[in-house]
Coordinates of N, CA and C and ligand atoms in Angstrom, one line a residue:
M107 N -203.1 -136.6 169.3 CA -202.1 -137.6 169.6 C -201.0 -137.0 170.5
R108 N -200.7 -137.7 171.5 CA -199.7 -137.2 172.4 C -198.3 -137.4 171.8
W109 N -197.4 -136.5 172.2 CA -196.1 -136.6 171.7 C -195.4 -137.9 171.9
S110 N -195.7 -138.5 173.0 CA -195.0 -139.8 173.3 C -195.6 -140.9 172.3
S111 N -196.8 -140.8 172.0 CA -197.3 -141.9 171.1 C -196.8 -141.6 169.6
I112 N -196.6 -140.4 169.3 CA -196.0 -140.1 168.0 C -194.6 -140.6 168.0
F113 N -193.9 -140.4 169.1 CA -192.5 -140.9 169.2 C -192.5 -142.4 169.0
W114 N -193.4 -143.1 169.7 CA -193.3 -144.6 169.6 C -193.7 -145.1 168.2
S115 N -194.7 -144.4 167.6 CA -195.1 -144.8 166.2 C -193.9 -144.7 165.3
V116 N -193.2 -143.6 165.4 CA -192.1 -143.4 164.5 C -191.0 -144.4 164.8
A117 N -190.7 -144.6 166.0 CA -189.7 -145.6 166.4 C -190.0 -147.0 165.9
L118 N -191.3 -147.4 166.1 CA -191.7 -148.7 165.7 C -191.7 -148.8 164.2
F119 N -192.1 -147.8 163.5 CA -192.1 -147.8 162.0 C -190.7 -148.0 161.5
T120 N -189.8 -147.2 162.1 CA -188.4 -147.2 161.7 C -187.8 -148.7 161.9
L121 N -188.2 -149.2 163.0 CA -187.7 -150.6 163.4 C -188.2 -151.6 162.3
V122 N -189.5 -151.5 162.0 CA -190.1 -152.5 161.1 C -189.5 -152.3 159.7
V123 N -189.3 -151.1 159.3 CA -188.8 -150.8 157.9 C -187.3 -151.4 157.9
A124 N -186.5 -151.1 158.9 CA -185.2 -151.6 158.9 C -185.1 -153.1 158.8
Q125 N -186.1 -153.7 159.5 CA -186.1 -155.2 159.6 C -186.5 -155.8 158.2
D126 N -187.5 -155.2 157.6 CA -188.0 -155.6 156.3 C -186.8 -155.5 155.3
T127 N -186.2 -154.4 155.3 CA -185.0 -154.2 154.4 C -184.0 -155.3 154.6
S128 N -183.7 -155.6 155.9 CA -182.7 -156.6 156.2 C -183.1 -157.9 155.7
L129 N -184.4 -158.3 155.9 CA -184.8 -159.6 155.4 C -184.7 -159.7 153.9
Q130 N -185.1 -158.6 153.2 CA -184.9 -158.6 151.8 C -183.5 -158.7 151.4
A131 N -182.6 -158.0 152.1 CA -181.2 -158.0 151.8 C -180.7 -159.5 152.0
V132 N -181.1 -160.1 153.0 CA -180.7 -161.5 153.2 C -181.2 -162.4 152.1
K133 N -182.4 -162.2 151.8 CA -183.0 -163.1 150.7 C -182.2 -162.8 149.4
K134 N -182.0 -161.6 149.1 CA -181.2 -161.2 147.9 C -179.8 -161.8 147.8
A135 N -179.2 -161.7 149.0 CA -177.8 -162.3 149.1 C -177.9 -163.8 148.8
F136 N -178.9 -164.5 149.4 CA -179.0 -166.0 149.2 C -179.3 -166.2 147.7
D137 N -180.2 -165.5 147.1 CA -180.5 -165.7 145.7 C -179.3 -165.4 144.8
D138 N -178.6 -164.3 145.1 CA -177.5 -163.9 144.2 C -176.4 -165.0 144.3
A139 N -176.3 -165.7 145.5 CA -175.3 -166.7 145.7 C -175.8 -168.1 145.3
H140 N -177.0 -168.2 144.7 CA -177.6 -169.4 144.2 C -177.8 -170.5 145.3
I141 N -177.9 -170.0 146.5 CA -178.0 -171.0 147.6 C -179.3 -171.8 147.6
P142 N -180.5 -171.1 147.5 CA -181.7 -171.9 147.5 C -181.7 -173.0 146.4
G143 N -181.3 -172.7 145.2 CA -181.2 -173.7 144.2 C -180.2 -174.8 144.5
N144 N -179.0 -174.4 144.9 CA -178.0 -175.4 145.2 C -178.3 -176.3 146.4
L145 N -179.1 -175.8 147.3 CA -179.5 -176.6 148.5 C -180.8 -177.2 148.3
A146 N -181.5 -176.9 147.2 CA -182.8 -177.4 146.9 C -183.8 -177.1 148.1
I147 N -183.7 -175.8 148.5 CA -184.6 -175.3 149.6 C -185.4 -174.1 149.1
T148 N -186.5 -173.8 149.7 CA -187.2 -172.6 149.5 C -186.8 -171.6 150.6
F149 N -186.4 -170.4 150.2 CA -185.9 -169.5 151.2 C -186.6 -168.2 151.2
N150 N -187.6 -168.0 152.1 CA -188.3 -166.8 152.2 C -188.2 -166.4 153.7
P151 N -187.1 -165.7 154.1 CA -186.9 -165.6 155.6 C -187.9 -164.7 156.2
K152 N -188.3 -165.1 157.4 CA -189.3 -164.4 158.2 C -188.6 -163.8 159.5
V153 N -187.5 -164.3 159.8 CA -186.7 -163.8 160.9 C -185.2 -163.6 160.5
L154 N -184.5 -162.8 161.3 CA -183.1 -162.6 161.0 C -182.4 -163.6 162.0
L155 N -181.5 -164.4 161.4 CA -180.6 -165.3 162.2 C -179.3 -164.6 162.3
E156 N -178.9 -164.3 163.6 CA -177.6 -163.7 163.8 C -176.6 -164.7 164.2
V157 N -175.5 -164.8 163.6 CA -174.5 -165.8 163.9 C -173.2 -165.0 164.3
T158 N -172.7 -165.2 165.5 CA -171.6 -164.4 166.0 C -170.5 -165.3 166.4
F159 N -169.3 -165.0 165.9 CA -168.1 -165.7 166.2 C -167.3 -165.0 167.2
P160 N -166.9 -165.7 168.3 CA -166.0 -165.0 169.3 C -164.6 -164.9 168.6
E161 N -163.9 -163.8 168.9 CA -162.6 -163.6 168.4 C -161.7 -163.3 169.6
P162 N -160.7 -164.2 169.9 CA -159.8 -164.0 171.0 C -159.2 -162.7 171.0
G163 N -159.4 -161.9 172.1 CA -158.7 -160.6 172.3 C -159.3 -159.5 171.4
K164 N -160.4 -159.8 170.7 CA -161.0 -158.8 169.9 C -162.5 -158.8 170.0
L165 N -163.2 -157.8 169.4 CA -164.6 -157.9 169.4 C -165.1 -159.0 168.6
P166 N -166.2 -159.7 169.0 CA -166.8 -160.7 168.2 C -167.3 -160.2 166.8
I167 N -167.4 -161.2 165.9 CA -167.9 -160.8 164.5 C -169.3 -161.4 164.3
T168 N -170.2 -160.6 164.0 CA -171.6 -161.1 163.6 C -171.7 -161.1 162.1
L169 N -172.1 -162.2 161.5 CA -172.2 -162.3 160.1 C -173.2 -161.4 159.5
H170 N -172.9 -160.8 158.3 CA -173.9 -160.3 157.4 C -173.9 -161.3 156.2
A171 N -175.1 -161.6 155.7 CA -175.2 -162.6 154.6 C -174.2 -162.3 153.5
G172 N -173.3 -163.2 153.2 CA -172.3 -163.1 152.2 C -171.0 -162.5 152.5
V173 N -170.8 -162.2 153.8 CA -169.5 -161.6 154.3 C -168.3 -162.6 154.0
H174 N -167.2 -162.1 153.6 CA -166.0 -162.9 153.6 C -165.2 -162.8 154.9
L175 N -164.9 -164.0 155.4 CA -164.1 -164.0 156.7 C -162.8 -164.8 156.5
P176 N -161.7 -164.3 157.1 CA -160.5 -165.2 157.1 C -160.8 -166.4 157.9
R177 N -160.2 -167.5 157.5 CA -160.5 -168.8 158.2 C -160.2 -168.7 159.7
N178 N -159.2 -168.0 160.0 CA -158.8 -168.0 161.4 C -159.8 -167.2 162.3
S179 N -160.7 -166.5 161.7 CA -161.8 -165.8 162.5 C -163.0 -166.7 162.8
T180 N -162.9 -168.0 162.2 CA -164.1 -168.8 162.3 C -164.0 -170.0 163.1
A181 N -163.1 -170.0 164.1 CA -162.9 -171.1 165.0 C -164.2 -171.5 165.8
G182 N -164.9 -170.4 166.2 CA -166.1 -170.6 166.9 C -165.9 -171.2 168.3
P183 N -166.9 -171.9 168.9 CA -168.2 -172.1 168.3 C -169.0 -170.8 168.2
P184 N -169.8 -170.6 167.2 CA -170.6 -169.4 167.1 C -171.8 -169.4 168.1
A185 N -172.2 -168.2 168.4 CA -173.4 -168.0 169.2 C -174.5 -167.6 168.2
F186 N -175.8 -168.0 168.5 CA -176.9 -167.7 167.6 C -177.9 -166.8 168.3
S187 N -178.5 -165.9 167.6 CA -179.7 -165.2 168.1 C -180.6 -164.9 167.0
V188 N -181.9 -164.6 167.4 CA -182.9 -164.5 166.4 C -183.7 -163.2 166.6
I189 N -184.0 -162.5 165.5 CA -184.7 -161.2 165.6 C -186.0 -161.4 164.7
G190 N -187.1 -161.0 165.3 CA -188.3 -160.9 164.6 C -189.3 -162.1 164.8
T191 N -189.1 -162.8 165.9 CA -190.1 -163.8 166.2 C -190.6 -163.6 167.6
K192 N -191.9 -164.0 167.8 CA -192.5 -164.0 169.1 C -192.3 -165.3 169.7
S193 N -192.1 -166.3 168.8 CA -192.0 -167.7 169.3 C -190.7 -167.9 170.2
K194 N -190.8 -168.6 171.2 CA -189.6 -168.9 172.1 C -188.9 -170.2 171.6
G195 N -189.5 -170.8 170.6 CA -188.9 -172.1 170.1 C -189.8 -173.3 170.5
P196 N -189.2 -174.5 170.4 CA -187.8 -174.8 170.1 C -187.6 -174.6 168.6
F197 N -186.3 -174.3 168.3 CA -185.8 -174.2 166.9 C -184.7 -175.2 166.7
V198 N -184.5 -175.5 165.4 CA -183.3 -176.3 165.0 C -182.4 -175.4 164.2
V199 N -181.1 -175.5 164.4 CA -180.2 -174.7 163.6 C -179.2 -175.7 162.9
A200 N -179.0 -175.4 161.6 CA -178.1 -176.3 160.8 C -177.1 -175.4 160.1
A201 N -175.9 -175.9 159.9 CA -174.9 -175.2 159.0 C -174.3 -176.2 158.0
V202 N -174.3 -175.8 156.8 CA -173.8 -176.7 155.7 C -172.9 -176.0 154.8
D203 N -171.9 -176.8 154.2 CA -171.0 -176.3 153.2 C -171.4 -177.0 151.9
P204 N -172.0 -176.4 150.9 CA -172.3 -177.0 149.7 C -171.2 -177.1 148.7
D205 N -170.0 -176.6 149.0 CA -168.9 -176.4 148.1 C -167.7 -177.3 148.3
A206 N -167.9 -178.4 149.0 CA -166.7 -179.3 149.3 C -166.5 -180.4 148.3
P207 N -165.3 -180.7 147.9 CA -164.0 -179.9 148.3 C -163.9 -178.6 147.5
T208 N -164.5 -178.4 146.4 CA -164.4 -177.1 145.7 C -165.8 -176.8 145.2
P209 N -166.1 -175.5 145.0 CA -167.4 -175.1 144.4 C -167.7 -175.7 143.0
Q210 N -166.6 -175.9 142.3 CA -166.7 -176.4 140.9 C -167.0 -177.9 140.9
T211 N -166.5 -178.7 141.9 CA -166.7 -180.1 141.9 C -167.0 -180.5 143.3
P212 N -168.3 -180.3 143.7 CA -168.6 -180.5 145.2 C -169.0 -181.9 145.5
T213 N -168.0 -182.8 145.2 CA -168.3 -184.3 145.3 C -168.5 -184.8 146.7
S214 N -168.1 -184.0 147.8 CA -168.3 -184.5 149.1 C -169.4 -183.7 149.8
A215 N -169.9 -182.7 149.1 CA -171.0 -181.9 149.7 C -172.3 -182.6 149.9
Q216 N -173.1 -182.1 150.7 CA -172.8 -181.0 151.7 C -172.0 -181.5 152.9
I217 N -171.2 -180.7 153.5 CA -170.6 -181.0 154.8 C -171.5 -180.4 155.8
R218 N -171.8 -181.2 156.8 CA -172.7 -180.7 157.9 C -171.8 -180.1 159.0
H219 N -171.8 -178.8 159.1 CA -170.9 -178.1 160.0 C -171.5 -177.9 161.4
F220 N -172.8 -178.0 161.4 CA -173.5 -177.9 162.7 C -174.9 -178.5 162.5
L221 N -175.4 -179.1 163.6 CA -176.8 -179.5 163.6 C -177.2 -179.6 165.1
G222 N -178.2 -178.8 165.5 CA -178.6 -178.8 166.9 C -180.1 -178.5 167.0
G223 N -180.7 -179.1 167.9 CA -182.1 -178.8 168.2 C -182.3 -178.3 169.6
N224 N -183.6 -178.1 170.0 CA -183.9 -177.7 171.3 C -183.4 -176.3 171.6
F225 N -183.2 -175.4 170.6 CA -182.9 -174.0 170.9 C -184.1 -173.2 171.3
S226 N -183.9 -172.5 172.3 CA -185.0 -171.6 172.7 C -184.5 -170.1 172.8
A227 N -185.4 -169.2 172.4 CA -185.0 -167.8 172.4 C -185.2 -167.2 173.8
R228 N -184.1 -166.6 174.3 CA -184.2 -166.0 175.6 C -183.5 -164.6 175.6
Q229 N -184.3 -163.7 176.2 CA -183.7 -162.3 176.3 C -182.9 -162.2 177.6
I230 N -181.7 -161.8 177.4 CA -180.8 -161.6 178.5 C -181.2 -160.4 179.4
W231 N -181.5 -159.3 178.7 CA -182.1 -158.2 179.4 C -183.2 -157.7 178.5
R232 N -184.1 -156.8 179.0 CA -185.3 -156.3 178.3 C -184.8 -155.7 177.0
A233 N -185.5 -156.0 175.9 CA -185.3 -155.4 174.6 C -183.9 -155.8 173.9
S234 N -183.2 -156.7 174.6 CA -182.0 -157.2 173.9 C -182.4 -158.2 172.8
T235 N -181.5 -158.5 171.9 CA -181.8 -159.5 170.9 C -181.9 -160.9 171.5
P236 N -183.0 -161.6 171.3 CA -183.1 -162.9 172.0 C -181.9 -163.9 171.5
L237 N -181.2 -164.3 172.5 CA -180.1 -165.3 172.3 C -180.7 -166.7 172.2
L238 N -180.2 -167.5 171.3 CA -180.7 -168.9 171.3 C -179.8 -169.7 172.1
T239 N -180.4 -170.4 173.1 CA -179.6 -171.3 173.9 C -180.2 -172.7 173.8
N240 N -179.4 -173.7 173.7 CA -179.9 -175.1 173.6 C -179.7 -175.8 174.9
S241 N -180.8 -176.5 175.2 CA -180.9 -177.2 176.5 C -180.1 -178.5 176.5
T242 N -179.7 -179.0 175.3 CA -179.1 -180.3 175.2 C -177.9 -180.2 174.2
P243 N -176.9 -181.1 174.2 CA -175.8 -181.0 173.3 C -176.3 -181.1 171.8
A244 N -175.6 -180.4 170.9 CA -176.0 -180.5 169.5 C -175.8 -181.9 169.0
V245 N -176.5 -182.3 168.0 CA -176.3 -183.6 167.3 C -174.9 -183.6 166.7
T246 N -174.6 -182.5 165.9 CA -173.3 -182.3 165.3 C -172.7 -181.0 165.9
E247 N -171.7 -181.0 166.7 CA -171.1 -179.8 167.2 C -170.4 -179.0 166.0
F248 N -170.1 -177.8 166.2 CA -169.6 -176.9 165.2 C -168.2 -177.4 164.7
H249 N -168.0 -177.5 163.4 CA -166.7 -177.8 162.8 C -166.3 -176.5 162.1
Q250 N -165.1 -176.1 162.4 CA -164.5 -174.9 161.7 C -164.3 -175.2 160.2
P251 N -164.6 -174.2 159.4 CA -164.3 -174.3 157.9 C -162.9 -174.7 157.7
T252 N -162.7 -175.7 156.8 CA -161.3 -176.1 156.3 C -161.3 -176.3 154.8
P253 N -161.6 -175.2 154.1 CA -161.5 -175.4 152.6 C -160.1 -175.7 152.2
P254 N -159.9 -176.7 151.3 CA -158.6 -177.2 151.0 C -157.8 -176.2 150.2
A255 N -156.4 -176.2 150.3 CA -155.6 -175.3 149.6 C -155.9 -175.4 148.1
G256 N -156.0 -174.2 147.4 CA -156.2 -174.1 146.0 C -157.7 -174.0 145.7
S257 N -158.6 -174.2 146.7 CA -160.0 -174.1 146.4 C -160.4 -172.6 146.4
D258 N -161.4 -172.3 145.7 CA -162.1 -171.0 145.9 C -162.8 -171.0 147.2
A259 N -163.2 -169.8 147.7 CA -163.9 -169.7 148.9 C -165.2 -170.6 148.9
H260 N -165.5 -171.2 150.0 CA -166.7 -172.0 150.1 C -167.8 -171.1 150.8
R261 N -169.1 -171.5 150.5 CA -170.2 -170.9 151.2 C -170.5 -171.7 152.4
Y262 N -170.6 -171.1 153.6 CA -171.1 -171.8 154.8 C -172.4 -171.2 155.2
V263 N -173.4 -172.0 155.1 CA -174.8 -171.5 155.2 C -175.4 -172.0 156.5
F264 N -175.9 -171.0 157.2 CA -176.6 -171.3 158.5 C -178.1 -171.1 158.3
L265 N -178.9 -172.1 158.8 CA -180.3 -172.0 158.6 C -181.0 -172.3 159.9
I266 N -182.1 -171.6 160.2 CA -182.9 -171.9 161.4 C -184.3 -172.3 160.9
F267 N -184.8 -173.4 161.6 CA -186.1 -174.0 161.4 C -186.9 -174.0 162.7
E268 N -188.2 -174.0 162.5 CA -189.1 -174.3 163.7 C -188.9 -175.8 163.9
Q269 N -188.7 -176.2 165.2 CA -188.5 -177.6 165.4 C -189.9 -178.3 165.5
P270 N -190.1 -179.3 164.6 CA -191.4 -180.0 164.6 C -191.5 -181.0 165.8
A271 N -192.7 -181.3 166.2 CA -192.9 -182.3 167.3 C -192.4 -183.6 166.7
G272 N -191.7 -184.4 167.5 CA -191.2 -185.6 167.1 C -189.7 -185.5 166.6
F273 N -189.2 -184.3 166.5 CA -187.8 -184.2 166.0 C -186.8 -184.9 166.8
N274 N -187.1 -185.0 168.1 CA -186.2 -185.6 169.1 C -186.1 -187.1 168.8
A275 N -187.1 -187.7 168.1 CA -187.0 -189.1 167.9 C -186.4 -189.4 166.5
Q276 N -185.9 -188.4 165.8 CA -185.3 -188.6 164.5 C -184.1 -189.5 164.6
T277 N -183.9 -190.4 163.6 CA -182.8 -191.3 163.6 C -182.0 -191.2 162.3
F278 N -182.2 -190.1 161.5 CA -181.5 -190.0 160.2 C -180.1 -189.5 160.5
V279 N -179.9 -188.7 161.5 CA -178.5 -188.2 161.8 C -178.3 -188.3 163.3
A280 N -177.2 -189.0 163.6 CA -176.7 -189.2 165.0 C -175.4 -188.6 165.1
P281 N -174.8 -188.4 166.3 CA -173.5 -187.7 166.4 C -172.4 -188.5 165.7
T282 N -172.6 -189.8 165.4 CA -171.6 -190.6 164.7 C -171.8 -190.6 163.2
T283 N -172.9 -190.0 162.7 CA -173.1 -190.0 161.3 C -172.1 -189.1 160.6
S284 N -171.5 -189.6 159.5 CA -170.5 -188.8 158.7 C -171.1 -187.5 158.4
I285 N -170.2 -186.5 158.5 CA -170.7 -185.1 158.2 C -170.6 -184.8 156.7
S286 N -170.0 -185.7 155.9 CA -170.0 -185.5 154.4 C -171.3 -186.1 153.8
L287 N -171.5 -185.7 152.6 CA -172.6 -186.1 151.8 C -173.9 -186.0 152.5
F288 N -174.1 -184.9 153.2 CA -175.3 -184.5 153.9 C -176.2 -183.8 152.9
N289 N -177.5 -183.9 153.1 CA -178.4 -183.1 152.2 C -179.5 -182.5 153.1
I290 N -179.4 -181.2 153.3 CA -180.3 -180.5 154.2 C -181.7 -180.6 153.8
S291 N -181.9 -180.5 152.4 CA -183.2 -180.5 151.9 C -183.9 -181.9 152.1
Q292 N -183.1 -183.0 151.9 CA -183.6 -184.3 152.1 C -183.9 -184.5 153.6
F293 N -182.9 -184.1 154.4 CA -183.1 -184.2 155.9 C -184.4 -183.5 156.4
A294 N -184.5 -182.3 155.8 CA -185.7 -181.5 156.2 C -187.0 -182.2 155.9
S295 N -187.0 -182.8 154.7 CA -188.3 -183.5 154.4 C -188.4 -184.8 155.2
E296 N -187.3 -185.5 155.5 CA -187.4 -186.7 156.3 C -187.9 -186.5 157.7
V297 N -187.5 -185.4 158.3 CA -187.9 -185.1 159.7 C -189.0 -184.1 159.8
G298 N -189.5 -183.6 158.7 CA -190.6 -182.6 158.7 C -190.3 -181.2 159.2
L299 N -189.0 -180.8 158.8 CA -188.6 -179.4 159.3 C -189.3 -178.3 158.5
G300 N -189.8 -178.6 157.3 CA -190.3 -177.6 156.4 C -189.2 -176.7 155.9
A301 N -189.6 -175.5 155.4 CA -188.6 -174.6 154.9 C -188.0 -173.8 156.1
P302 N -186.7 -173.4 155.9 CA -186.1 -172.6 157.0 C -186.9 -171.2 157.1
I303 N -186.9 -170.7 158.3 CA -187.6 -169.4 158.6 C -186.6 -168.3 158.6
G304 N -185.3 -168.6 158.5 CA -184.2 -167.6 158.4 C -182.9 -168.2 158.2
G305 N -181.9 -167.3 157.9 CA -180.6 -167.9 157.7 C -179.6 -166.8 157.4
T306 N -178.3 -167.2 157.3 CA -177.3 -166.2 156.8 C -176.1 -167.1 156.3
F307 N -175.1 -166.5 155.7 CA -174.0 -167.3 155.3 C -172.7 -166.4 155.2
M308 N -171.6 -167.2 155.2 CA -170.3 -166.5 155.1 C -169.5 -167.2 154.0
L309 N -168.5 -166.5 153.5 CA -167.6 -167.1 152.5 C -166.2 -167.2 153.2
V310 N -165.6 -168.4 153.1 CA -164.3 -168.6 153.7 C -163.4 -169.2 152.7
A311 N -162.2 -168.6 152.5 CA -161.2 -169.2 151.6 C -160.2 -169.9 152.4
P312 N -159.4 -170.8 151.7 CA -158.3 -171.5 152.4 C -157.3 -170.5 153.0
D313 N -156.6 -170.9 154.0 CA -155.6 -170.1 154.6 C -154.6 -169.7 153.5
P314 N -154.0 -168.5 153.6 CA -153.0 -168.1 152.7 C -151.8 -169.0 152.9
P315 N -151.0 -169.3 151.8 CA -149.8 -170.2 152.0 C -148.8 -169.5 153.1
A316 N -148.2 -170.4 153.9 CA -147.3 -169.8 154.9 C -146.2 -169.1 154.2
A317 N -145.8 -167.9 154.8 CA -144.8 -167.1 154.1 C -143.4 -167.8 154.4
Ligands
LIG1177 C1 -155.6 -164.2 160.9 O1 -154.6 -164.2 160.0 C2 -154.2 -162.9 159.5 C3 -153.2 -163.0 158.4 O2 -153.4 -164.1 157.6 C4 -153.7 -162.0 160.7 O3 -153.5 -160.7 160.2 C5 -154.8 -162.0 161.8 O4 -154.3 -161.4 162.9 C6 -155.1 -163.5 162.2 N1 -156.2 -163.4 163.1 C7 -156.3 -164.2 164.2 C8 -157.5 -164.1 165.0 O5 -155.5 -165.1 164.4
LIG1178 C1 -184.0 -182.3 173.1 O1 -184.2 -182.5 174.5 C2 -184.7 -183.8 174.8 C3 -185.0 -183.9 176.3 O2 -184.8 -182.7 177.0 C4 -183.7 -184.8 174.4 O3 -184.2 -186.1 174.7 C5 -183.5 -184.7 172.9 O4 -182.5 -185.6 172.5 C6 -183.0 -183.3 172.5 N1 -183.0 -183.2 171.1 C7 -182.0 -182.7 170.4 C8 -182.1 -182.7 168.9 O5 -181.0 -182.3 170.9
LIG1179 C1 -181.0 -183.3 148.0 O1 -182.3 -183.8 148.2 C2 -183.2 -183.1 147.3 C3 -184.6 -183.7 147.6 O2 -185.0 -183.2 148.9 C4 -182.8 -183.4 145.9 O3 -183.7 -182.6 145.0 C5 -181.4 -182.9 145.6 O4 -181.0 -183.2 144.3 C6 -180.5 -183.5 146.6 N1 -179.1 -182.9 146.4 C7 -178.1 -183.6 146.2 C8 -176.8 -182.8 146.1 O5 -178.1 -184.8 146.1

């Protein structure tokens, strides 16, 4: 075996192991936070969904599943990228809050914080993480988290699905459809999204009281 092929074997192995561990970490974080049960979804991630928030005057923040972020870091709109797929798409990305107005009494949940289709994976430069870009406006543009004063932190869950043929003709959600009382599981079965192929989530608490 030539040195270079040994090098590449080791490099590839390391990459695959790191990725497996991360997928498992994401799945564990979802399970520990009771997200699959609360959203009535099956969650066995095959890809890593990276969600990155721009921060004015600072480095952007990429979520790790379960990270706590101050509300003022989540203005967005976030950028999405996907690791671990050969598919170029199209994909559907959705973000929901199952904890509105409070995790204890989520009577207006889920809130649909984002819903967009026609995302395709594009590498900006060779070997970079494929960025997801959408060719058309989202059905529901990103809404910044606004957990009400006094509430515990809410979970904001981002999911990526393979976009099924016919998704563009769906009429269950339009830009004018209320973002409250959404049900991602029901929507997924109505439009044939199947189970999500990846996801991540953040926890955001209400703004601290003004001093
Ligand atoms: C967010 O608020 C905290 C204090 O509550 C402050 O330290 C921080 O600079 C703020 N960040 C931004 C991006 O405004
Ligand atoms: C996807 O793109 C097609 C045409 O390019 C458009 O008609 C359709 O509304 C888009 N779908 C979504 C979910 O944005
Ligand atoms: C959402 O829909 C699923 C069926 O897809 C159902 O099992 C679940 O109870 C619904 N969730 C809520 C909060 O109504």
